[in-house]
Amino acid sequence: MSTPRRDFLGWLGASALLGATASPLAASTPPAESDPRALAIDYDMTWTDKLTGKYRAVFDSPMLSEGAALFRAVVWQDHYKAVYGTDPKEMTPVVVFRHEAIPLVMSDAYWERFEVGEKAKLRDAKGKKWTKVNPIRAAAPGAPPAAGKYTLETFLANGGIVLACNMAFSDVVGNYMKADKLKRDEARKKALEQLIPGVILQPSGVFAALRAQQGGCGYILAS
């Protein structure tokens, strides 16, 4: 990780503690601002057209936290249904994975090869060995518990939106550059092959979280 990025994210984390953690989820969606027209074609912004639910929220995940942000997004939907009888179609949850949480959008093969479980101190389902699989995606028997609706694939299939920080993704690319002695373009191509299908890269996680709010999403720091 480059020093400028580390400094920037360190400053960003301090700022989040001062302000973002206090942002409540409103019972109703805040009015959306007028949508800007995208000029760049490097990033897929079609997800903004899916911010149509009566109730919308963005769950910001700068930390790995065993995928807690995804869990909280699903629980938010469950609790609204329990309290208000809300139909899932009336709700639009968005999860943004950035900073240290970027491995959560990567395949099990990436987790195993780069020993993410050991580095993050996450153990497997039996609690004896470091996990070799992404804890929030559908995985083989013996993987950490992430059953049913709490998996990333199920969340996406049910209409959830998952965004990822391209700045943090550069660390993933860097891992392939170093391990396979590849040029950046080649390493990025290889890294993208291990990105979980349905996850949408954005210029940064901060951009994604703020853009979701502009689209009417309430904000919560979820990890």
PDB file of N, CA and C in Angstrom, residues 30-98:
ATOM      1  N   PRO A  30     -34.452   9.844   2.580  1.00  0.00           N
ATOM      2  CA  PRO A  30     -34.272  11.276   2.384  1.00  0.00           C
ATOM      3  C   PRO A  30     -34.438  11.615   0.916  1.00  0.00           C
ATOM      4  N   PRO A  31     -34.885  12.824   0.620  1.00  0.00           N
ATOM      5  CA  PRO A  31     -35.080  13.176  -0.790  1.00  0.00           C
ATOM      6  C   PRO A  31     -33.770  13.127  -1.554  1.00  0.00           C
ATOM      7  N   ALA A  32     -33.813  12.512  -2.727  1.00  0.00           N
ATOM      8  CA  ALA A  32     -32.609  12.398  -3.547  1.00  0.00           C
ATOM      9  C   ALA A  32     -32.332  13.705  -4.259  1.00  0.00           C
ATOM     10  N   GLU A  33     -31.046  14.032  -4.389  1.00  0.00           N
ATOM     11  CA  GLU A  33     -30.662  15.202  -5.142  1.00  0.00           C
ATOM     12  C   GLU A  33     -30.754  14.870  -6.630  1.00  0.00           C
ATOM     13  N   SER A  34     -30.740  15.891  -7.451  1.00  0.00           N
ATOM     14  CA  SER A  34     -30.778  15.640  -8.890  1.00  0.00           C
ATOM     15  C   SER A  34     -29.539  14.874  -9.297  1.00  0.00           C
ATOM     16  N   ASP A  35     -29.707  13.872 -10.119  1.00  0.00           N
ATOM     17  CA  ASP A  35     -28.590  13.015 -10.504  1.00  0.00           C
ATOM     18  C   ASP A  35     -27.679  13.714 -11.507  1.00  0.00           C
ATOM     19  N   PRO A  36     -26.365  13.664 -11.247  1.00  0.00           N
ATOM     20  CA  PRO A  36     -25.434  14.221 -12.222  1.00  0.00           C
ATOM     21  C   PRO A  36     -25.318  13.293 -13.419  1.00  0.00           C
ATOM     22  N   ARG A  37     -24.900  13.805 -14.521  1.00  0.00           N
ATOM     23  CA  ARG A  37     -24.739  12.992 -15.719  1.00  0.00           C
ATOM     24  C   ARG A  37     -23.277  12.546 -15.816  1.00  0.00           C
ATOM     25  N   ALA A  38     -23.074  11.218 -15.860  1.00  0.00           N
ATOM     26  CA  ALA A  38     -21.710  10.689 -15.892  1.00  0.00           C
ATOM     27  C   ALA A  38     -21.049  10.991 -17.230  1.00  0.00           C
ATOM     28  N   LEU A  39     -19.818  11.497 -17.155  1.00  0.00           N
ATOM     29  CA  LEU A  39     -19.052  11.779 -18.367  1.00  0.00           C
ATOM     30  C   LEU A  39     -18.021  10.690 -18.631  1.00  0.00           C
ATOM     31  N   ALA A  40     -17.481  10.106 -17.552  1.00  0.00           N
ATOM     32  CA  ALA A  40     -16.466   9.063 -17.702  1.00  0.00           C
ATOM     33  C   ALA A  40     -17.129   7.724 -18.000  1.00  0.00           C
ATOM     34  N   ILE A  41     -16.501   6.919 -18.822  1.00  0.00           N
ATOM     35  CA  ILE A  41     -17.050   5.608 -19.165  1.00  0.00           C
ATOM     36  C   ILE A  41     -16.250   4.476 -18.528  1.00  0.00           C
ATOM     37  N   ASP A  42     -15.301   4.839 -17.670  1.00  0.00           N
ATOM     38  CA  ASP A  42     -14.455   3.827 -17.044  1.00  0.00           C
ATOM     39  C   ASP A  42     -15.178   3.073 -15.930  1.00  0.00           C
ATOM     40  N   TYR A  43     -16.247   3.638 -15.411  1.00  0.00           N
ATOM     41  CA  TYR A  43     -16.942   3.017 -14.287  1.00  0.00           C
ATOM     42  C   TYR A  43     -18.424   2.828 -14.609  1.00  0.00           C
ATOM     43  N   ASP A  44     -18.955   1.702 -14.155  1.00  0.00           N
ATOM     44  CA  ASP A  44     -20.355   1.369 -14.369  1.00  0.00           C
ATOM     45  C   ASP A  44     -21.200   2.106 -13.333  1.00  0.00           C
ATOM     46  N   MET A  45     -22.019   3.051 -13.788  1.00  0.00           N
ATOM     47  CA  MET A  45     -22.868   3.814 -12.883  1.00  0.00           C
ATOM     48  C   MET A  45     -24.346   3.435 -13.008  1.00  0.00           C
ATOM     49  N   THR A  46     -24.617   2.349 -13.712  1.00  0.00           N
ATOM     50  CA  THR A  46     -26.013   1.954 -13.909  1.00  0.00           C
ATOM     51  C   THR A  46     -26.681   1.533 -12.601  1.00  0.00           C
ATOM     52  N   TRP A  47     -25.868   1.227 -11.583  1.00  0.00           N
ATOM     53  CA  TRP A  47     -26.447   0.836 -10.298  1.00  0.00           C
ATOM     54  C   TRP A  47     -27.300   1.958  -9.697  1.00  0.00           C
ATOM     55  N   THR A  48     -26.992   3.203 -10.068  1.00  0.00           N
ATOM     56  CA  THR A  48     -27.770   4.319  -9.520  1.00  0.00           C
ATOM     57  C   THR A  48     -29.218   4.283 -10.004  1.00  0.00           C
ATOM     58  N   ASP A  49     -29.444   3.660 -11.148  1.00  0.00           N
ATOM     59  CA  ASP A  49     -30.809   3.544 -11.668  1.00  0.00           C
ATOM     60  C   ASP A  49     -31.638   2.551 -10.850  1.00  0.00           C
ATOM     61  N   LYS A  50     -30.955   1.753 -10.019  1.00  0.00           N
ATOM     62  CA  LYS A  50     -31.645   0.743  -9.215  1.00  0.00           C
ATOM     63  C   LYS A  50     -31.984   1.245  -7.815  1.00  0.00           C
ATOM     64  N   LEU A  51     -31.657   2.504  -7.535  1.00  0.00           N
ATOM     65  CA  LEU A  51     -31.986   3.082  -6.232  1.00  0.00           C
ATOM     66  C   LEU A  51     -33.438   3.546  -6.255  1.00  0.00           C
ATOM     67  N   THR A  52     -34.332   2.580  -6.287  1.00  0.00           N
ATOM     68  CA  THR A  52     -35.747   2.882  -6.493  1.00  0.00           C
ATOM     69  C   THR A  52     -36.640   2.531  -5.311  1.00  0.00           C
ATOM     70  N   GLY A  53     -36.100   1.841  -4.308  1.00  0.00           N
ATOM     71  CA  GLY A  53     -36.925   1.433  -3.180  1.00  0.00           C
ATOM     72  C   GLY A  53     -37.424   2.620  -2.365  1.00  0.00           C
ATOM     73  N   LYS A  54     -38.556   2.455  -1.728  1.00  0.00           N
ATOM     74  CA  LYS A  54     -39.086   3.495  -0.852  1.00  0.00           C
ATOM     75  C   LYS A  54     -38.133   3.733   0.305  1.00  0.00           C
ATOM     76  N   TYR A  55     -37.489   2.651   0.745  1.00  0.00           N
ATOM     77  CA  TYR A  55     -36.515   2.730   1.826  1.00  0.00           C
ATOM     78  C   TYR A  55     -35.152   2.331   1.264  1.00  0.00           C
ATOM     79  N   ARG A  56     -34.160   3.193   1.459  1.00  0.00           N
ATOM     80  CA  ARG A  56     -32.829   2.954   0.891  1.00  0.00           C
ATOM     81  C   ARG A  56     -31.769   3.229   1.949  1.00  0.00           C
ATOM     82  N   ALA A  57     -30.729   2.409   1.949  1.00  0.00           N
ATOM     83  CA  ALA A  57     -29.656   2.611   2.918  1.00  0.00           C
ATOM     84  C   ALA A  57     -28.340   2.124   2.333  1.00  0.00           C
ATOM     85  N   VAL A  58     -27.257   2.804   2.702  1.00  0.00           N
ATOM     86  CA  VAL A  58     -25.927   2.385   2.283  1.00  0.00           C
ATOM     87  C   VAL A  58     -25.134   1.997   3.522  1.00  0.00           C
ATOM     88  N   PHE A  59     -24.575   0.802   3.489  1.00  0.00           N
ATOM     89  CA  PHE A  59     -23.813   0.232   4.597  1.00  0.00           C
ATOM     90  C   PHE A  59     -22.329   0.303   4.234  1.00  0.00           C
ATOM     91  N   ASP A  60     -21.626   1.187   4.891  1.00  0.00           N
ATOM     92  CA  ASP A  60     -20.234   1.477   4.575  1.00  0.00           C
ATOM     93  C   ASP A  60     -19.313   0.538   5.346  1.00  0.00           C
ATOM     94  N   SER A  61     -18.455  -0.187   4.619  1.00  0.00           N
ATOM     95  CA  SER A  61     -17.581  -1.175   5.260  1.00  0.00           C
ATOM     96  C   SER A  61     -16.113  -0.909   4.955  1.00  0.00           C
ATOM     97  N   PRO A  62     -15.447  -0.064   5.764  1.00  0.00           N
ATOM     98  CA  PRO A  62     -14.012   0.148   5.585  1.00  0.00           C
ATOM     99  C   PRO A  62     -13.164  -0.942   6.242  1.00  0.00           C
ATOM    100  N   MET A  63     -13.759  -1.685   7.180  1.00  0.00           N
ATOM    101  CA  MET A  63     -13.038  -2.739   7.882  1.00  0.00           C
ATOM    102  C   MET A  63     -13.609  -4.103   7.497  1.00  0.00           C
ATOM    103  N   LEU A  64     -12.782  -5.109   7.585  1.00  0.00           N
ATOM    104  CA  LEU A  64     -13.204  -6.455   7.192  1.00  0.00           C
ATOM    105  C   LEU A  64     -14.300  -6.984   8.118  1.00  0.00           C
ATOM    106  N   SER A  65     -14.040  -7.006   9.407  1.00  0.00           N
ATOM    107  CA  SER A  65     -15.051  -7.345  10.422  1.00  0.00           C
ATOM    108  C   SER A  65     -15.883  -8.586  10.092  1.00  0.00           C
ATOM    109  N   GLU A  66     -15.251  -9.578   9.463  1.00  0.00           N
ATOM    110  CA  GLU A  66     -15.915 -10.836   9.115  1.00  0.00           C
ATOM    111  C   GLU A  66     -17.180 -10.641   8.269  1.00  0.00           C
ATOM    112  N   GLY A  67     -17.256  -9.531   7.549  1.00  0.00           N
ATOM    113  CA  GLY A  67     -18.406  -9.303   6.683  1.00  0.00           C
ATOM    114  C   GLY A  67     -19.626  -8.772   7.403  1.00  0.00           C
ATOM    115  N   ALA A  68     -19.421  -8.099   8.536  1.00  0.00           N
ATOM    116  CA  ALA A  68     -20.542  -7.610   9.341  1.00  0.00           C
ATOM    117  C   ALA A  68     -21.452  -6.665   8.572  1.00  0.00           C
ATOM    118  N   ALA A  69     -20.908  -5.892   7.641  1.00  0.00           N
ATOM    119  CA  ALA A  69     -21.727  -4.927   6.903  1.00  0.00           C
ATOM    120  C   ALA A  69     -22.823  -5.625   6.100  1.00  0.00           C
ATOM    121  N   LEU A  70     -22.481  -6.737   5.471  1.00  0.00           N
ATOM    122  CA  LEU A  70     -23.478  -7.483   4.692  1.00  0.00           C
ATOM    123  C   LEU A  70     -24.557  -8.031   5.616  1.00  0.00           C
ATOM    124  N   PHE A  71     -24.147  -8.577   6.738  1.00  0.00           N
ATOM    125  CA  PHE A  71     -25.094  -9.110   7.728  1.00  0.00           C
ATOM    126  C   PHE A  71     -26.064  -8.013   8.173  1.00  0.00           C
ATOM    127  N   ARG A  72     -25.529  -6.832   8.448  1.00  0.00           N
ATOM    128  CA  ARG A  72     -26.362  -5.740   8.929  1.00  0.00           C
ATOM    129  C   ARG A  72     -27.334  -5.251   7.861  1.00  0.00           C
ATOM    130  N   ALA A  73     -26.904  -5.298   6.611  1.00  0.00           N
ATOM    131  CA  ALA A  73     -27.788  -4.890   5.518  1.00  0.00           C
ATOM    132  C   ALA A  73     -28.997  -5.827   5.426  1.00  0.00           C
ATOM    133  N   VAL A  74     -28.754  -7.116   5.577  1.00  0.00           N
ATOM    134  CA  VAL A  74     -29.841  -8.097   5.510  1.00  0.00           C
ATOM    135  C   VAL A  74     -30.743  -7.983   6.732  1.00  0.00           C
ATOM    136  N   VAL A  75     -30.144  -7.795   7.902  1.00  0.00           N
ATOM    137  CA  VAL A  75     -30.922  -7.664   9.127  1.00  0.00           C
ATOM    138  C   VAL A  75     -31.806  -6.415   9.084  1.00  0.00           C
ATOM    139  N   TRP A  76     -31.276  -5.338   8.496  1.00  0.00           N
ATOM    140  CA  TRP A  76     -32.070  -4.109   8.328  1.00  0.00           C
ATOM    141  C   TRP A  76     -33.357  -4.409   7.565  1.00  0.00           C
ATOM    142  N   GLN A  77     -33.255  -5.182   6.497  1.00  0.00           N
ATOM    143  CA  GLN A  77     -34.433  -5.549   5.723  1.00  0.00           C
ATOM    144  C   GLN A  77     -35.391  -6.400   6.564  1.00  0.00           C
ATOM    145  N   ASP A  78     -34.825  -7.355   7.300  1.00  0.00           N
ATOM    146  CA  ASP A  78     -35.651  -8.237   8.127  1.00  0.00           C
ATOM    147  C   ASP A  78     -36.413  -7.450   9.189  1.00  0.00           C
ATOM    148  N   HIS A  79     -35.734  -6.484   9.813  1.00  0.00           N
ATOM    149  CA  HIS A  79     -36.359  -5.737  10.898  1.00  0.00           C
ATOM    150  C   HIS A  79     -37.454  -4.798  10.386  1.00  0.00           C
ATOM    151  N   TYR A  80     -37.237  -4.222   9.217  1.00  0.00           N
ATOM    152  CA  TYR A  80     -38.292  -3.378   8.643  1.00  0.00           C
ATOM    153  C   TYR A  80     -39.524  -4.224   8.310  1.00  0.00           C
ATOM    154  N   LYS A  81     -39.293  -5.431   7.840  1.00  0.00           N
ATOM    155  CA  LYS A  81     -40.416  -6.320   7.538  1.00  0.00           C
ATOM    156  C   LYS A  81     -41.149  -6.696   8.815  1.00  0.00           C
ATOM    157  N   ALA A  82     -40.374  -6.977   9.881  1.00  0.00           N
ATOM    158  CA  ALA A  82     -40.980  -7.367  11.154  1.00  0.00           C
ATOM    159  C   ALA A  82     -41.782  -6.236  11.783  1.00  0.00           C
ATOM    160  N   VAL A  83     -41.272  -5.003  11.691  1.00  0.00           N
ATOM    161  CA  VAL A  83     -41.920  -3.865  12.342  1.00  0.00           C
ATOM    162  C   VAL A  83     -43.016  -3.247  11.483  1.00  0.00           C
ATOM    163  N   TYR A  84     -42.733  -3.076  10.179  1.00  0.00           N
ATOM    164  CA  TYR A  84     -43.657  -2.361   9.304  1.00  0.00           C
ATOM    165  C   TYR A  84     -44.354  -3.246   8.270  1.00  0.00           C
ATOM    166  N   GLY A  85     -43.958  -4.505   8.207  1.00  0.00           N
ATOM    167  CA  GLY A  85     -44.524  -5.387   7.187  1.00  0.00           C
ATOM    168  C   GLY A  85     -44.048  -5.006   5.790  1.00  0.00           C
ATOM    169  N   THR A  86     -42.863  -4.432   5.723  1.00  0.00           N
ATOM    170  CA  THR A  86     -42.331  -3.923   4.460  1.00  0.00           C
ATOM    171  C   THR A  86     -41.986  -5.045   3.489  1.00  0.00           C
ATOM    172  N   ASP A  87     -42.435  -4.916   2.268  1.00  0.00           N
ATOM    173  CA  ASP A  87     -42.073  -5.869   1.216  1.00  0.00           C
ATOM    174  C   ASP A  87     -40.622  -5.633   0.825  1.00  0.00           C
ATOM    175  N   PRO A  88     -39.831  -6.698   0.651  1.00  0.00           N
ATOM    176  CA  PRO A  88     -38.424  -6.545   0.255  1.00  0.00           C
ATOM    177  C   PRO A  88     -38.254  -5.690  -1.004  1.00  0.00           C
ATOM    178  N   LYS A  89     -39.255  -5.696  -1.879  1.00  0.00           N
ATOM    179  CA  LYS A  89     -39.162  -4.923  -3.116  1.00  0.00           C
ATOM    180  C   LYS A  89     -39.205  -3.422  -2.850  1.00  0.00           C
ATOM    181  N   GLU A  90     -39.640  -3.043  -1.635  1.00  0.00           N
ATOM    182  CA  GLU A  90     -39.702  -1.627  -1.278  1.00  0.00           C
ATOM    183  C   GLU A  90     -38.364  -1.129  -0.713  1.00  0.00           C
ATOM    184  N   MET A  91     -37.395  -2.039  -0.592  1.00  0.00           N
ATOM    185  CA  MET A  91     -36.139  -1.692   0.065  1.00  0.00           C
ATOM    186  C   MET A  91     -34.963  -1.861  -0.877  1.00  0.00           C
ATOM    187  N   THR A  92     -34.038  -0.920  -0.804  1.00  0.00           N
ATOM    188  CA  THR A  92     -32.823  -0.993  -1.620  1.00  0.00           C
ATOM    189  C   THR A  92     -31.608  -0.854  -0.723  1.00  0.00           C
ATOM    190  N   PRO A  93     -30.948  -1.977  -0.403  1.00  0.00           N
ATOM    191  CA  PRO A  93     -29.729  -1.919   0.395  1.00  0.00           C
ATOM    192  C   PRO A  93     -28.488  -1.846  -0.503  1.00  0.00           C
ATOM    193  N   VAL A  94     -27.546  -1.016  -0.103  1.00  0.00           N
ATOM    194  CA  VAL A  94     -26.274  -0.891  -0.814  1.00  0.00           C
ATOM    195  C   VAL A  94     -25.156  -1.151   0.183  1.00  0.00           C
ATOM    196  N   VAL A  95     -24.203  -1.997  -0.174  1.00  0.00           N
ATOM    197  CA  VAL A  95     -23.037  -2.232   0.681  1.00  0.00           C
ATOM    198  C   VAL A  95     -21.794  -1.778  -0.078  1.00  0.00           C
ATOM    199  N   VAL A  96     -20.965  -0.990   0.600  1.00  0.00           N
ATOM    200  CA  VAL A  96     -19.713  -0.497   0.008  1.00  0.00           C
ATOM    201  C   VAL A  96     -18.536  -1.111   0.754  1.00  0.00           C
ATOM    202  N   PHE A  97     -17.751  -1.907   0.043  1.00  0.00           N
ATOM    203  CA  PHE A  97     -16.542  -2.496   0.629  1.00  0.00           C
ATOM    204  C   PHE A  97     -15.339  -1.670   0.191  1.00  0.00           C
ATOM    205  N   ARG A  98     -14.594  -1.166   1.151  1.00  0.00           N
ATOM    206  CA  ARG A  98     -13.432  -0.336   0.847  1.00  0.00           C
ATOM    207  C   ARG A  98     -12.326  -0.565   1.872  1.00  0.00           C
TER     208      ARG A  98
END
